[in-house]
Short mmCIF file of C-alpha atoms in Angstrom, two decimals:
data_model
loop_
_atom_site.label_atom_id
_atom_site.label_comp_id
_atom_site.label_asym_id
_atom_site.label_seq_id
_atom_site.Cartn_x
_atom_site.Cartn_y
_atom_site.Cartn_z
CA ASP A 281 0.34 0.02 -0.05
CA ALA A 282 1.08 3.32 -0.85
CA GLY A 283 1.90 5.44 1.66
CA VAL A 284 0.84 9.47 2.62
CA THR A 285 1.92 11.29 -0.55
CA GLN A 286 2.25 15.30 -1.17
CA SER A 287 3.32 17.28 -4.24
CA PRO A 288 5.40 19.46 -5.34
CA THR A 289 7.97 17.64 -3.49
CA HIS A 290 9.45 20.62 -4.18
CA LEU A 291 8.17 24.95 -4.68
CA ILE A 292 9.88 28.38 -5.00
CA LYS A 293 7.78 31.69 -4.60
CA THR A 294 8.19 35.46 -4.56
CA ARG A 295 6.80 37.29 -2.00
CA GLY A 296 2.93 38.32 -1.60
CA GLN A 297 2.45 35.11 -3.79
CA HIS A 298 0.20 32.31 -3.06
CA VAL A 299 0.94 28.42 -2.79
CA THR A 300 -1.49 25.54 -2.92
CA LEU A 301 -0.19 22.08 -1.11
CA ARG A 302 -1.09 18.71 -1.62
CA CYS A 303 -1.37 15.74 0.47
CA SER A 304 -3.05 12.48 -0.45
CA PRO A 305 -3.53 10.06 2.70
CA ILE A 306 -3.06 6.45 3.47
CA SER A 307 -5.80 4.35 2.17
CA GLY A 308 -8.39 4.16 4.79
CA HIS A 309 -7.64 7.19 6.38
CA LYS A 310 -10.35 9.63 6.69
CA SER A 311 -8.02 12.40 9.23
CA VAL A 312 -4.91 14.70 7.72
CA SER A 313 -3.21 16.86 9.59
CA TRP A 314 -0.91 19.59 8.54
CA TYR A 315 2.76 20.61 9.93
CA GLN A 316 5.57 23.61 9.42
CA GLN A 317 8.89 22.87 10.18
CA VAL A 318 11.12 25.59 9.89
CA LEU A 319 14.82 24.59 9.25
CA GLY A 320 16.39 23.21 12.80
CA GLN A 321 13.34 22.87 14.68
CA GLY A 322 10.31 20.71 15.42
CA PRO A 323 7.20 20.68 13.29
CA GLN A 324 4.99 22.72 14.33
CA PHE A 325 1.04 21.18 13.79
CA ILE A 326 -1.49 24.23 11.49
CA PHE A 327 -4.65 21.88 11.02
CA GLN A 328 -6.29 18.45 11.08
CA TYR A 329 -9.38 17.70 9.24
CA TYR A 330 -11.36 14.69 9.47
CA GLU A 331 -14.20 13.83 7.60
CA LYS A 332 -14.16 17.15 5.51
CA GLU A 333 -14.37 19.34 8.89
CA GLU A 334 -11.74 21.28 11.01
CA ARG A 335 -10.78 19.36 14.18
CA GLY A 336 -7.96 21.47 15.11
CA ARG A 337 -5.65 24.83 14.56
CA GLY A 338 -2.63 25.37 15.43
CA ASN A 339 -1.39 29.32 16.45
CA PHE A 340 -1.29 30.18 12.30
CA PRO A 341 -2.08 33.69 10.92
CA ASP A 342 -5.50 33.82 8.91
CA ARG A 343 -3.27 33.24 5.41
CA PHE A 344 -2.88 29.44 6.17
CA SER A 345 -6.29 27.69 5.25
CA ALA A 346 -6.94 24.09 4.19
CA ARG A 347 -9.62 21.77 3.15
CA GLN A 348 -10.30 17.97 2.80
CA PHE A 349 -12.24 16.70 -0.23
CA PRO A 350 -14.32 13.68 0.15
CA ASN A 351 -12.26 11.36 -0.56
CA TYR A 352 -10.17 12.69 2.23
CA SER A 353 -7.22 13.86 0.11
CA SER A 354 -6.32 17.34 1.79
CA GLU A 355 -5.14 20.69 0.69
CA LEU A 356 -3.48 23.67 2.23
CA ASN A 357 -3.50 26.95 0.89
CA VAL A 358 -1.26 30.01 2.26
CA ASN A 359 -1.49 33.55 1.29
CA ALA A 360 0.31 36.68 0.70
CA LEU A 361 3.42 34.74 0.92
CA LEU A 362 6.22 36.15 3.32
CA LEU A 363 9.96 35.16 3.75
CA GLY A 364 9.07 33.55 7.12
CA ASP A 365 7.12 31.14 5.54
CA SER A 366 9.94 29.38 4.05
CA ALA A 367 9.54 25.35 5.60
CA LEU A 368 8.97 21.95 5.53
CA TYR A 369 5.58 21.46 4.81
CA LEU A 370 4.77 17.73 6.04
CA CYS A 371 1.13 16.30 6.01
CA ALA A 372 0.26 13.26 8.33
CA SER A 373 -2.51 11.05 7.65
CA ASN A 374 -4.64 8.85 10.78
CA LEU A 375 -7.23 6.14 11.09
CA LEU A 376 -9.94 7.23 13.11
CA GLY A 377 -9.53 11.30 14.07
CA ALA A 378 -10.47 13.70 16.45
CA GLY A 379 -11.36 12.43 19.50
CA ARG A 380 -9.67 9.06 19.80
CA GLU A 381 -6.13 8.68 19.71
CA ASP A 382 -3.82 6.35 17.08
CA THR A 383 -0.78 7.19 15.23
CA GLN A 384 0.10 9.53 12.58
CA TYR A 385 1.98 8.70 9.30
CA PHE A 386 4.19 11.48 7.41
CA GLY A 387 4.25 12.15 4.26
CA PRO A 388 7.66 13.19 2.57
CA GLY A 389 6.77 17.00 2.48
CA THR A 390 6.67 19.86 0.61
CA ARG A 391 10.12 22.30 0.32
CA LEU A 392 8.78 25.44 -0.22
CA THR A 393 11.45 28.12 -0.34
CA VAL A 394 9.63 31.88 -0.33
CA LEU A 395 12.34 34.42 -2.04
CA ALA B 284 0.02 24.11 26.99
CA GLN B 285 2.21 20.69 27.02
CA THR B 286 5.84 21.34 26.05
CA VAL B 287 8.48 18.57 24.84
CA THR B 288 11.81 19.23 25.66
CA GLN B 289 14.80 17.71 24.26
CA SER B 290 18.26 18.66 25.74
CA GLN B 291 21.15 17.24 23.16
CA PRO B 292 20.97 18.78 20.29
CA GLU B 293 24.20 17.02 18.82
CA MET B 294 24.54 13.13 19.77
CA SER B 295 27.74 11.20 18.03
CA VAL B 296 28.54 7.41 18.61
CA GLN B 297 30.48 4.30 16.94
CA GLU B 298 28.60 1.81 15.04
CA ALA B 299 27.52 -0.97 17.79
CA GLU B 300 27.66 1.38 20.31
CA THR B 301 24.73 1.93 22.58
CA VAL B 302 23.27 5.34 22.73
CA THR B 303 20.25 7.04 24.66
CA LEU B 304 18.25 9.95 23.93
CA SER B 305 16.48 12.04 26.37
CA CYS B 306 13.14 13.90 26.49
CA THR B 307 11.32 15.40 29.36
CA TYR B 308 7.29 16.81 28.57
CA ASP B 309 5.05 18.82 30.47
CA THR B 310 1.63 18.52 30.79
CA SER B 311 -1.46 18.32 34.15
CA GLU B 312 -3.65 15.69 32.26
CA ASN B 313 -3.44 11.76 33.05
CA ASN B 314 -3.70 10.34 29.46
CA TYR B 315 -1.74 10.93 26.81
CA TYR B 316 0.67 9.19 23.91
CA LEU B 317 4.46 9.50 23.47
CA PHE B 318 6.50 9.11 20.35
CA TRP B 319 9.45 8.94 18.72
CA TYR B 320 10.10 9.62 15.20
CA LYS B 321 13.07 9.13 12.80
CA GLN B 322 14.06 12.40 10.38
CA PRO B 323 16.51 11.02 7.59
CA PRO B 324 18.31 13.28 5.67
CA SER B 325 15.46 12.59 3.13
CA ARG B 326 13.54 14.83 5.45
CA GLN B 327 11.02 11.67 5.55
CA MET B 328 9.13 11.50 9.05
CA ILE B 329 9.19 7.86 10.66
CA LEU B 330 7.77 6.65 13.78
CA VAL B 331 9.96 4.56 15.28
CA ILE B 332 8.16 3.55 19.08
CA ARG B 333 5.28 4.81 20.80
CA GLN B 334 4.00 4.83 24.62
CA GLU B 335 0.60 4.80 25.78
CA ALA B 336 0.55 6.78 29.25
CA TYR B 337 -1.48 4.35 30.84
CA LYS B 338 0.88 0.89 30.23
CA GLN B 339 3.41 0.39 33.20
CA GLN B 340 5.47 -1.29 30.73
CA ASN B 341 8.19 -0.23 28.29
CA ALA B 342 7.45 0.03 24.79
CA THR B 343 10.44 -1.81 22.68
CA GLU B 344 10.93 -2.34 18.60
CA ASN B 345 13.92 -4.34 18.12
CA ARG B 346 16.90 -2.35 18.68
CA PHE B 347 15.01 0.36 19.94
CA SER B 348 13.60 0.74 23.93
CA VAL B 349 12.07 3.19 25.75
CA ASN B 350 12.33 4.20 29.54
CA PHE B 351 9.04 6.21 30.39
CA GLN B 352 9.11 7.47 34.10
CA LYS B 353 6.21 9.24 34.35
CA ALA B 354 6.39 10.64 37.58
CA ALA B 355 9.38 12.36 36.28
CA LYS B 356 7.73 12.87 32.85
CA SER B 357 10.55 11.35 31.36
CA PHE B 358 10.70 9.89 28.06
CA SER B 359 14.15 8.26 26.99
CA LEU B 360 15.38 6.18 23.66
CA LYS B 361 17.80 3.94 23.62
CA ILE B 362 19.21 2.44 20.35
CA SER B 363 20.88 -0.71 20.94
CA ASP B 364 23.51 -1.91 18.57
CA SER B 365 23.53 0.61 16.10
CA GLN B 366 24.20 1.38 12.70
CA LEU B 367 24.80 3.66 10.05
CA GLY B 368 21.61 3.87 8.96
CA ASP B 369 20.02 4.78 12.48
CA THR B 370 21.93 8.57 11.04
CA ALA B 371 19.10 11.13 11.63
CA MET B 372 17.01 13.92 13.47
CA TYR B 373 14.95 12.06 16.36
CA PHE B 374 11.93 13.96 17.58
CA CYS B 375 10.61 13.17 20.77
CA ALA B 376 6.32 14.09 20.15
CA PHE B 377 3.80 13.87 22.41
CA THR B 378 -0.13 13.80 22.41
CA LEU B 379 -3.65 14.35 24.53
CA GLU B 380 -5.57 11.54 24.30
CA GLY B 381 -7.95 13.18 22.36
CA ALA B 382 -6.45 15.86 20.93
CA GLN B 383 -6.09 16.96 17.35
CA LYS B 384 -2.40 17.55 17.00
CA LEU B 385 1.31 16.67 18.22
CA VAL B 386 3.71 18.65 20.53
CA PHE B 387 7.22 17.80 19.09
CA GLY B 388 10.43 18.72 20.65
CA GLN B 389 13.64 20.39 18.84
CA GLY B 390 15.41 17.51 17.67
CA THR B 391 18.36 15.44 18.88
CA ARG B 392 21.11 14.87 15.56
CA LEU B 393 22.41 11.55 15.77
CA THR B 394 25.36 10.70 14.54
CA ILE B 395 26.72 7.29 13.65
CA ASN B 396 30.35 6.52 12.85
CA PRO B 397 31.51 3.75 11.34
#
């Protein structure tokens, strides 16, 4: 079975632009979470979606938004990009979602560079 | 708010040696889960081991084992017979039961030397 997949692998944008990152969860997993990992630091939680509804949000500005589709894939959108948005964006999926604990499995990430 | 602290930014050992990575956490809750993830240079975050706080028995996965001290809020990872492929960043992570997010430590960069 395929693991969590993310696209694109790398992305270069300029300040003020918009970006969309995509994630497909492990087959059968209904929950997707997004994390931002700045170089040299641990990942920081951005969002969790379960059954197409937002179930958790981290301390990120409104420029960050996400959604989940009926097939459980997800998009992360970032508007008005800043230099500080340069990071590795990680997507993770798990089976049961909010209200239950189960292990999150991560994709390979999308490396975003903002110039 | 929950926090996770890894006090060792870098560690280096010889192949076949045993190494222990430290992690402490802070929470007032009683039901939670702890994880160690490995992130090699490829950047893929890989689950190494998982521990439920309600279980007193320490988790083990082949060469990897943990020392979970709930009262001390300590969760260390021991790697036995270390291999070159163990070279990676190691992150300790925490989640509350019913929560929506993992809280990560700052990571420990482990290098296994031949």
